[in-house]
XYZ file of C-alpha atoms in Angstrom:
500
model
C 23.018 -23.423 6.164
C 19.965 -22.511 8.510
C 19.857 -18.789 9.264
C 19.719 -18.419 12.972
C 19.859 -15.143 14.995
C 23.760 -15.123 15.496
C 23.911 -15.295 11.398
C 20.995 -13.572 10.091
C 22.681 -9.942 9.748
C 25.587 -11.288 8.261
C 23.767 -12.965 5.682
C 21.749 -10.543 4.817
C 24.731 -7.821 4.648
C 26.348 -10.183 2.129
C 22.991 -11.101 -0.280
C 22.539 -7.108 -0.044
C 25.821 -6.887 -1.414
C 26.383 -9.579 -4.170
C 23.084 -8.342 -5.736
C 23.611 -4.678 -6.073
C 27.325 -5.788 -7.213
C 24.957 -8.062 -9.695
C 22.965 -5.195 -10.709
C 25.713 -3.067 -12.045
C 26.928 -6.413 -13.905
C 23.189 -6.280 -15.878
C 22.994 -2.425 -16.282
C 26.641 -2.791 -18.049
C 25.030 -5.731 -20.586
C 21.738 -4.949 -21.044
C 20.021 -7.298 -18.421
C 17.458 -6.610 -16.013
C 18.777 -5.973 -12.983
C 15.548 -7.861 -10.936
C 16.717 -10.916 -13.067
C 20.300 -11.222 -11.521
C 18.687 -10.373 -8.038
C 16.390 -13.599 -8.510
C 19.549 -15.870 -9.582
C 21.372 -14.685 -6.425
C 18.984 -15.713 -4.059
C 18.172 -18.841 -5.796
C 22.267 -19.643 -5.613
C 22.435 -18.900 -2.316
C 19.201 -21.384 -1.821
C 20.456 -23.948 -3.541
C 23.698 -24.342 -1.847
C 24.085 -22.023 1.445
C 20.510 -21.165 2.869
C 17.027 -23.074 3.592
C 14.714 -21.323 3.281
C 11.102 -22.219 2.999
C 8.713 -20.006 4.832
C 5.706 -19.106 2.770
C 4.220 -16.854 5.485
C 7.315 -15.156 5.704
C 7.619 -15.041 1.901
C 4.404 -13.281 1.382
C 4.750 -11.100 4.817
C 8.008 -9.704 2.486
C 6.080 -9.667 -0.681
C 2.982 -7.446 1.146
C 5.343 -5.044 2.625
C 7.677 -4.216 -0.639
C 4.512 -4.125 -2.817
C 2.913 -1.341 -0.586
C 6.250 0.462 -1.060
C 6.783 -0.379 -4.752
C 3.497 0.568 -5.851
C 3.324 3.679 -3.883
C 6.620 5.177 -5.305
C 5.326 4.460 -8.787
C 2.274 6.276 -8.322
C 4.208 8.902 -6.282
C 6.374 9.222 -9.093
C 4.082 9.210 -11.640
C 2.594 12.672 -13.011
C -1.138 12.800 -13.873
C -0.642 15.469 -16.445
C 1.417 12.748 -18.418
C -0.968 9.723 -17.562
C -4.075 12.226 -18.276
C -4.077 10.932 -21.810
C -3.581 7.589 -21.931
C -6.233 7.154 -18.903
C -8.985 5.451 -20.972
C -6.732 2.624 -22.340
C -4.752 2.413 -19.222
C -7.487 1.584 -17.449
C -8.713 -0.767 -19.728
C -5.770 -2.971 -19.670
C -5.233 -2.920 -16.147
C -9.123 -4.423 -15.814
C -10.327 -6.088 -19.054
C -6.908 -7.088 -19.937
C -6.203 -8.946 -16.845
C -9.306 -10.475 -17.228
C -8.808 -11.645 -21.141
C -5.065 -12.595 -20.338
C -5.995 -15.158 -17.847
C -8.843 -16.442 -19.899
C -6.807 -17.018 -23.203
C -3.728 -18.897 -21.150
C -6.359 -20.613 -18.692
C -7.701 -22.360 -21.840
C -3.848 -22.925 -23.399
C -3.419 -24.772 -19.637
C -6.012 -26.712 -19.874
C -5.301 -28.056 -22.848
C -2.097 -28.879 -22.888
C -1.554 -29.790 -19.199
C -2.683 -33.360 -19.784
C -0.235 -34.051 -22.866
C 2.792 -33.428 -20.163
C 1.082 -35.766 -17.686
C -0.347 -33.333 -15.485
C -4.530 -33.392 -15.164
C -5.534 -30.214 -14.458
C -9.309 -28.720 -14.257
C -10.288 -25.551 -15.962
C -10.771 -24.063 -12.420
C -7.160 -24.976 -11.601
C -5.839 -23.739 -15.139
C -7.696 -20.780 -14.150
C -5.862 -19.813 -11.282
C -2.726 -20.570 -12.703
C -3.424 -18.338 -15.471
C -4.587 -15.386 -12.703
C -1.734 -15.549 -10.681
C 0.607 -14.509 -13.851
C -2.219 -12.004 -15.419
C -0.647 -8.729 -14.517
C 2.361 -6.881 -15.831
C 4.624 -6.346 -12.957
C 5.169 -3.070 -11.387
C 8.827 -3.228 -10.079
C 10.043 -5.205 -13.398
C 8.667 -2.212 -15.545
C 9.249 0.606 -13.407
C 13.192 -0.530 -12.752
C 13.467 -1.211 -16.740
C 11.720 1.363 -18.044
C 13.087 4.710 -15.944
C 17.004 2.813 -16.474
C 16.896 3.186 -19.953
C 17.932 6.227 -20.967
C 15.505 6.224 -23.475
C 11.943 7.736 -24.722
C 8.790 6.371 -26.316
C 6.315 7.711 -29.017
C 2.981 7.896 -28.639
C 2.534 8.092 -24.703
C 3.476 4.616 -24.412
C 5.438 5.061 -21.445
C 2.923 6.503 -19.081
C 0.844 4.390 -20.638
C 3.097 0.582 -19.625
C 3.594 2.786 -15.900
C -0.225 3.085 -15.292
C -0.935 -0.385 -16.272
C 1.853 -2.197 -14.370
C 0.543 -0.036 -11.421
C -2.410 -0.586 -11.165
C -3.457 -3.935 -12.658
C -1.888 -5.985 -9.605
C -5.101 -5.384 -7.900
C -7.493 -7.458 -10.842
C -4.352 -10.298 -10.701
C -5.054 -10.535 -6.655
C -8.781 -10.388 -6.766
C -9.176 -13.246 -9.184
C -6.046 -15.506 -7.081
C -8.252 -14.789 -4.189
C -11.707 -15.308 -5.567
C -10.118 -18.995 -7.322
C -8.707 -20.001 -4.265
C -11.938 -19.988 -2.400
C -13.646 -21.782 -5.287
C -11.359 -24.254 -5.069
C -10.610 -24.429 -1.244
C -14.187 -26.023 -0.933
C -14.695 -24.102 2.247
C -17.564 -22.647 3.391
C -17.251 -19.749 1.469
C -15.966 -21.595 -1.596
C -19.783 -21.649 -3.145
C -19.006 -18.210 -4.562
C -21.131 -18.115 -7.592
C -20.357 -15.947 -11.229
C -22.600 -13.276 -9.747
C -21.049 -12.888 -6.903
C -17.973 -13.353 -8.020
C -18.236 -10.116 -10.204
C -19.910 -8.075 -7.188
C -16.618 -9.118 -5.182
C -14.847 -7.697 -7.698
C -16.556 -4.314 -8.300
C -16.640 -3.891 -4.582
C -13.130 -4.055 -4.088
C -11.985 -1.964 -7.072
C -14.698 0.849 -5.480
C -13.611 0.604 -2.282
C -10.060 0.807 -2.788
C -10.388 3.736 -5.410
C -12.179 5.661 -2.754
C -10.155 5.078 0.354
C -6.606 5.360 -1.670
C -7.869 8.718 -3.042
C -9.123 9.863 0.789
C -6.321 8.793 2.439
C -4.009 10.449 -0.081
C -5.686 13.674 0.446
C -5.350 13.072 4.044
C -1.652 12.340 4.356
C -0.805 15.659 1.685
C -3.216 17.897 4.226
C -1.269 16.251 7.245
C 2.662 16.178 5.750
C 1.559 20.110 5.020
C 0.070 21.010 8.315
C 2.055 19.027 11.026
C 5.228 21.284 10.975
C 7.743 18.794 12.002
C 10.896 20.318 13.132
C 13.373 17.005 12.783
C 12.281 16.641 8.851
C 13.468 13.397 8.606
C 10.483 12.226 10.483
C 8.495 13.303 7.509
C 9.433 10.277 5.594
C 8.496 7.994 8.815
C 5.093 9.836 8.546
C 4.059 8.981 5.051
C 5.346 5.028 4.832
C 3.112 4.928 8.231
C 0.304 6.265 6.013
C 1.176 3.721 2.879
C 0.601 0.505 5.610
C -2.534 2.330 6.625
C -3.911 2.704 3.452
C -2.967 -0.783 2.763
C -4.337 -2.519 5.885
C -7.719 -0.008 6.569
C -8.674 -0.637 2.970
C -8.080 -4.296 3.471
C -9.852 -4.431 6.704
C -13.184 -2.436 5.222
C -12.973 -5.194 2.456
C -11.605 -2.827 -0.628
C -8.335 -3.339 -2.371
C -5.278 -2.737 -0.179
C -2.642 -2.393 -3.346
C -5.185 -0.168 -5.029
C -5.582 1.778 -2.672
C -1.678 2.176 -1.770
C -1.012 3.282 -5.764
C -3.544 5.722 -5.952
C -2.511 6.995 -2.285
C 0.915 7.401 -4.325
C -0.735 9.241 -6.953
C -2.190 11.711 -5.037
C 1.038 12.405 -3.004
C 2.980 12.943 -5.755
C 0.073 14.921 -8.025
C -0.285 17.719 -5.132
C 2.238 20.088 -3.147
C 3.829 18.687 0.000
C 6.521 20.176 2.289
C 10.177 18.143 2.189
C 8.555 16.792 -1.451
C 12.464 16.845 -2.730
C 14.066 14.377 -0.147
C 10.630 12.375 0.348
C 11.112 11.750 -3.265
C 14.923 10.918 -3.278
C 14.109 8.505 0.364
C 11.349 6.437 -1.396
C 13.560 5.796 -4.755
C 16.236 4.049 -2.670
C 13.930 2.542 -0.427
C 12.284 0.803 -3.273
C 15.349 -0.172 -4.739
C 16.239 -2.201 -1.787
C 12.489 -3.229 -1.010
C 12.516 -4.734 -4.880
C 16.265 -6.740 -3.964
C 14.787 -8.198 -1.191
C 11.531 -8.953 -2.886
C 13.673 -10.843 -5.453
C 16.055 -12.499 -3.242
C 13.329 -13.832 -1.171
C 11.457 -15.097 -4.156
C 14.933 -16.594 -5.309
C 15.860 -18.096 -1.959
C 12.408 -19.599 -1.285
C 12.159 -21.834 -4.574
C 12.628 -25.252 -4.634
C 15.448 -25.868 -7.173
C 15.218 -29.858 -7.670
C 11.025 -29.130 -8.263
C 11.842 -26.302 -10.631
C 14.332 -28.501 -12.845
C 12.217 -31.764 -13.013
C 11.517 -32.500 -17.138
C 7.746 -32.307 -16.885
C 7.686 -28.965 -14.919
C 10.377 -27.013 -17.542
C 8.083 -28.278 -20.247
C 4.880 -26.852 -18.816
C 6.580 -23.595 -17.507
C 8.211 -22.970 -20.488
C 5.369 -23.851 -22.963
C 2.866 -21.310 -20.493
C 5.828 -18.500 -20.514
C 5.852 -18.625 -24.636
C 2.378 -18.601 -24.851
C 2.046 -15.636 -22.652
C 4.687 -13.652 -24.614
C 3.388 -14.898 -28.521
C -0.153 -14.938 -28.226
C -1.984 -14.564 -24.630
C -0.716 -10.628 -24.083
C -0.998 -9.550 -27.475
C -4.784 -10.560 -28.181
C -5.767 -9.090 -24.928
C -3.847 -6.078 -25.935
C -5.590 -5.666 -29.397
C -8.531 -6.505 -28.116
C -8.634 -3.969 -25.299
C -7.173 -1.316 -27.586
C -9.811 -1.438 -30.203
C -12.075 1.473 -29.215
C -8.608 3.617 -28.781
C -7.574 4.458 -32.626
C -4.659 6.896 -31.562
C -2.439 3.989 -31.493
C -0.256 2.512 -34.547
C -0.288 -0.719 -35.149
C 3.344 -0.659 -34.003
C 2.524 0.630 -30.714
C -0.154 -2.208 -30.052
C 2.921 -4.632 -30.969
C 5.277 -2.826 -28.131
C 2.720 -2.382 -25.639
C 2.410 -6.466 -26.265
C 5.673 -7.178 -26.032
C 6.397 -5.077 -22.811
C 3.889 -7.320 -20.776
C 6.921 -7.985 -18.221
C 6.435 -10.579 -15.402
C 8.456 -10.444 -12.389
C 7.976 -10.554 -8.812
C 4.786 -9.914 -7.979
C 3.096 -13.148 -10.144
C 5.345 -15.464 -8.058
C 4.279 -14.106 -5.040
C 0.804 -14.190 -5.751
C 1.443 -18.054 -6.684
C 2.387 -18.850 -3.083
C -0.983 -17.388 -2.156
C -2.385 -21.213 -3.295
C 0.245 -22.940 -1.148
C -0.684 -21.612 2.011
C -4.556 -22.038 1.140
C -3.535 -26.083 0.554
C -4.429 -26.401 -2.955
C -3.863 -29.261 -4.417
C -1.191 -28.909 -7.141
C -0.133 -25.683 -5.402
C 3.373 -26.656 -5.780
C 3.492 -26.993 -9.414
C 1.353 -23.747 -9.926
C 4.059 -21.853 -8.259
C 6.873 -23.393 -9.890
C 5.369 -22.970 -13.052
C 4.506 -19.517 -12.597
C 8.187 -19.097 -11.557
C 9.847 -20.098 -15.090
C 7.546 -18.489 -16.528
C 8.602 -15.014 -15.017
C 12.153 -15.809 -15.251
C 11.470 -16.412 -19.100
C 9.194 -13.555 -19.480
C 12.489 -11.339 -18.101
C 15.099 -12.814 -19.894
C 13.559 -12.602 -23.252
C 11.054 -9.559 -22.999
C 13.239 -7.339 -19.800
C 16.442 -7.404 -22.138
C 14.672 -6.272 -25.399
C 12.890 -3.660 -24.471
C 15.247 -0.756 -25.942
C 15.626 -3.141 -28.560
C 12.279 -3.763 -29.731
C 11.067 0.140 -29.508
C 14.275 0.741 -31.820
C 13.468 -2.226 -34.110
C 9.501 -0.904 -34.298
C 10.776 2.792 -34.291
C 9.110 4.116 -31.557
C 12.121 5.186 -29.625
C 14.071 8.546 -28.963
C 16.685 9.645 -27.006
C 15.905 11.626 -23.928
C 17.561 14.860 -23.405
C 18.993 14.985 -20.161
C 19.341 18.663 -18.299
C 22.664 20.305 -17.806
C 22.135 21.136 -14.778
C 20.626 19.763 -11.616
C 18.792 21.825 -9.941
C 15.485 21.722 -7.261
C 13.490 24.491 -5.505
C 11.997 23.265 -2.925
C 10.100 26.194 -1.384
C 6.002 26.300 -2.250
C 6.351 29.843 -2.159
C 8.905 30.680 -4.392
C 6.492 31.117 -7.462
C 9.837 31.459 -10.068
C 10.602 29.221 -12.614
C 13.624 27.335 -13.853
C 14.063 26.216 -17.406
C 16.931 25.436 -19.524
C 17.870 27.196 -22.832
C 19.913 25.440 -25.733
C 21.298 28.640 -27.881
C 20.431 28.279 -31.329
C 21.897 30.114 -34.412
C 18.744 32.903 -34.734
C 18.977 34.021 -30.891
C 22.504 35.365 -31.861
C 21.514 37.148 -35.205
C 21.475 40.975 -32.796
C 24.640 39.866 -31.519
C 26.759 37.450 -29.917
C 26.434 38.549 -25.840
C 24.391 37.996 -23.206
C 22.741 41.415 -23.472
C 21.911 41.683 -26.956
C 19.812 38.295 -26.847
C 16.000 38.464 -26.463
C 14.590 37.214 -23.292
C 11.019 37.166 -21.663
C 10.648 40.068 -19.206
C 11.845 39.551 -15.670
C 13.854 36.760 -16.555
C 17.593 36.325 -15.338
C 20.272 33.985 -17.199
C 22.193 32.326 -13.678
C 24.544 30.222 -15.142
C 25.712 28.651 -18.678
C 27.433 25.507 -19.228
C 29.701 25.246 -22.261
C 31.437 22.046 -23.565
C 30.270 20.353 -19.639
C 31.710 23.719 -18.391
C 30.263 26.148 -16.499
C 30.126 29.948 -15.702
C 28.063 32.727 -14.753
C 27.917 35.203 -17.176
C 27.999 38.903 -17.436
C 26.046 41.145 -19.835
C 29.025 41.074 -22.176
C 29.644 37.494 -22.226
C 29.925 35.934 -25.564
C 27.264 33.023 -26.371
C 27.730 30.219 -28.485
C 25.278 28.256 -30.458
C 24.733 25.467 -28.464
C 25.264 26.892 -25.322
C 22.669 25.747 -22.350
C 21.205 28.866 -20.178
C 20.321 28.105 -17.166
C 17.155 30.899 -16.706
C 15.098 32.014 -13.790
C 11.653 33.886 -14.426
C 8.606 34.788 -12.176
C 5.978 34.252 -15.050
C 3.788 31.679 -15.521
C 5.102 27.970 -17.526
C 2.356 28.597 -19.832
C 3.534 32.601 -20.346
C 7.029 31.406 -20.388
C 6.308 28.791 -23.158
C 4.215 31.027 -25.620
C 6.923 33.693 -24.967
C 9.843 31.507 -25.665
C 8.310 30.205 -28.879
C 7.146 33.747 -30.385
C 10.862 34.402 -29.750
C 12.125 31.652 -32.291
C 13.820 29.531 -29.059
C 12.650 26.572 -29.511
C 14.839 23.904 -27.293
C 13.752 24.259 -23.656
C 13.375 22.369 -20.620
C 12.043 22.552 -17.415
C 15.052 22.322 -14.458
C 13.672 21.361 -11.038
């Protein structure tokens, strides 16, 4: 079937739906949800749809990136990444760099025993174009699971998948010309590594600037329809992306750190912006995937010699390529267990954004281009069905897991200058030991109990109401967090939570 104008909507309106009916199907059993959305469109390709536009693949691929990695850094808070910047950082650089190196050689070798002949520069770029831990598989997987990790490690696998897309795209981009023989193909070592400190640099700096400039505008340009306010910051994510390409830095860099800043400061409408870019992304990600799923060649994909070399370069990414980059870049860090380094290797998800960097060789003309993507392509798909459906599993097995608490109730203030805060308060035995009511409990000055939910029921209470241990308060004060907290623990309560 050949999509034509008369078609196209109804198609579309149908893939949207079989894949979120697909995702529900691999929330109930454990799968990853970006998984199914990959077999859909590859169904649909194999029997209903041709598709086989790789400037249309990657025109897709550009414009849910920009979106993807924005949310992530928009949803990401600095105070939580603040201590696992160092090794973040690391991994999203050095790792990259160490990951392709260590599978480039594997490819290399190998390669030739399952009749393929393949030079180092070749292996290279195969191994660069799978390098990074994928943004949308971890984010999706990661903030699903109802689940927490020890040690930081969650900010920690955020910040990495993030932001080490970037290093995976330089290096695609600085192979390809090596190998496209052009006349900017002579790129030497030296150069090489200047091209590469010039874009991280640039993009840092105009991703931070033009975050600062879209928080000073979204504050300052008092829209009246608010819903335009949403409209006004994805036109600022494509201009962060495209200026920053055009001036020669790092568009995706740029876009995630844009994200960052967003999220890290104060805007007007911050509440539905927020709740707008989460959906968004979720259907940016299906369409990612079903593009990725529609545009691949099933009878290449299948052929003996090309499951043997995709499967043999997804095994040695998960076994031993991730985790001695991992070690290696987490040597100078000693806050980590030895455990930790283990998870952190094991969560080195693949997903969307390696395959789309592999068609980045096919529209250059490589030679080999074809198998390169293909490859690349099993290798994500095992990379997601063995590593995206053990991730609960494996921080349980390692014991680095805990189970979130969740607030009772769900609550947002949205105006910047209400200065009150709102925190939830789980009753424990020693509150009650002046009595059993509202009024003979001790509370922090100028703080008002507005509501308490009971056995998932809820009231608001009166200075005689009766209190239970393990009732939840739902509390409203005008001090400080930091007053709040100190005051709250000198006071023997010791479960609270922030609401809103």
């Amino acid at each position: 079937m050949v999509i034509t104008s008369e078609n196209f909507v109804l198609v579309g309106a149908l893939l949207l739906f079989v894949a979120v009916m697909a995702g529900k199907v691999a929330y109930r059993f454990g799968a990853p949800a970006l998984l199914l959305f990959l077999g859909v469109g590859m169904l649909f390709g194999l029997h209903f749809i041709s598709f086989r536009s790789v400037e249309m693949t990657q025109f897709i691929g550009m414009i849910a990136l920009c979106i993807i990695l924005f949310t992530g850094g928009m949803d990401t808070s600095f105070e939580e990444i603040r201590p696992v910047l160092g090794p973040g950082i690391v991994l999203a650089t050095v790792g990259v760099v160490l990951t392709a190196a260590v599978l480039a050689g594997f490819v290399w070798l190998v390669a030739p025993w399952m009749g393929f002949e393949m030079s180092f520069p070749m292996a290279l770029l195969l191994a660069s174009t799978i390098s990074s831990t994928d943004s949308a598989s971890v984010f999706s997987i990661l903030r699903s699971k109802k689940q927490g990790l020890k040690q930081h490690l969650r900010p920690l696998l955020e910040l990495e998948s993030g932001s080490n897309d970037p290093m995976a795209y330089m290096l695609t981009v600085l192979l390809i010309s090596v190998l496209s023989n052009s006349s900017e193909g002579n790129v030497g070592f030296g150069m090489g590594l200047v091209y590469l400190v010039v874009q991280l640099v640039v993009g840092a700096l105009s991703g931070y600037l033009i975050g600062r400039l879209a928080v000073w505008t979204l504050n300052k340009i008092n829209l009246v329809n608010h819903s335009l306010y949403s409209v006004l910051l994805l036109a600022f994510i494509f201009f962060a992306f495209a200026f920053t390409d055009l001036i020669k830095g790092n568009g995706y860099l740029a876009v995630y750190l844009a994200g960052l800043v967003v999220g890290n400061h104060k805007i007007v409408q911050k509440r539905p912006l927020t709740v707008f870019f989460d959906g968004f992304t979720w259907l940016m990600q299906i369409v990612m995937f079903l593009t990725l799923g529609l545009f691949v060649n099933s009878d290449e994909l299948l052929r003996p010699e090309v499951l043997m070399l995709g499967g043999a370069v997804g095994l040695f990414m998960i076994v031993v390529a991730r985790p001695v980059s991992v070690f290696a870049c987490l040597l100078p860090f000693r806050n980590f267990s030895t455990r930790a380094r283990w998870y952190i290797s094991w969560v080195g998800l693949r997903g969307a954004v390696p395959i789309l960097f592999a068609t980045y060789p096919m529209m250059a003309g490589i030679e080999h281009a074809e198998l390169l993507f293909n490859v690349v392509f099993l290798s994500t798909i095992l990379s997601l069905v063995i590593q995206g459906t053990t991730v609960s599993g494996m921080a349980n097995l390692l014991g680095l897991a805990f189970d979130e608490r969740e607030s009772a109730f769900n609550v947002e203030m949205h105006h910047d200058d209400m200065k009150s805060a709102l925190t939830e308060v789980e009753v424990n035995a020693g509150m009650l030991d002046a009595g059993h009511t509202l009024k003979d409990i001790s509370l922090p000055e100028n703080t008002l109990v507005m509501m308490v939910c009971r056995n998932g029921e809820y009231f608001v209470p009166r200075g005689n109401t009766e209190l239970m241990v393990g009732d939840k308060l739902l509390v409203i004060s005008d001090r400080s967090e930091e007053e709040l907290a100190d005051t709250y623990k000198n006071l023997g309560i010791d479960n609270v939570m922030k609401v809103g």
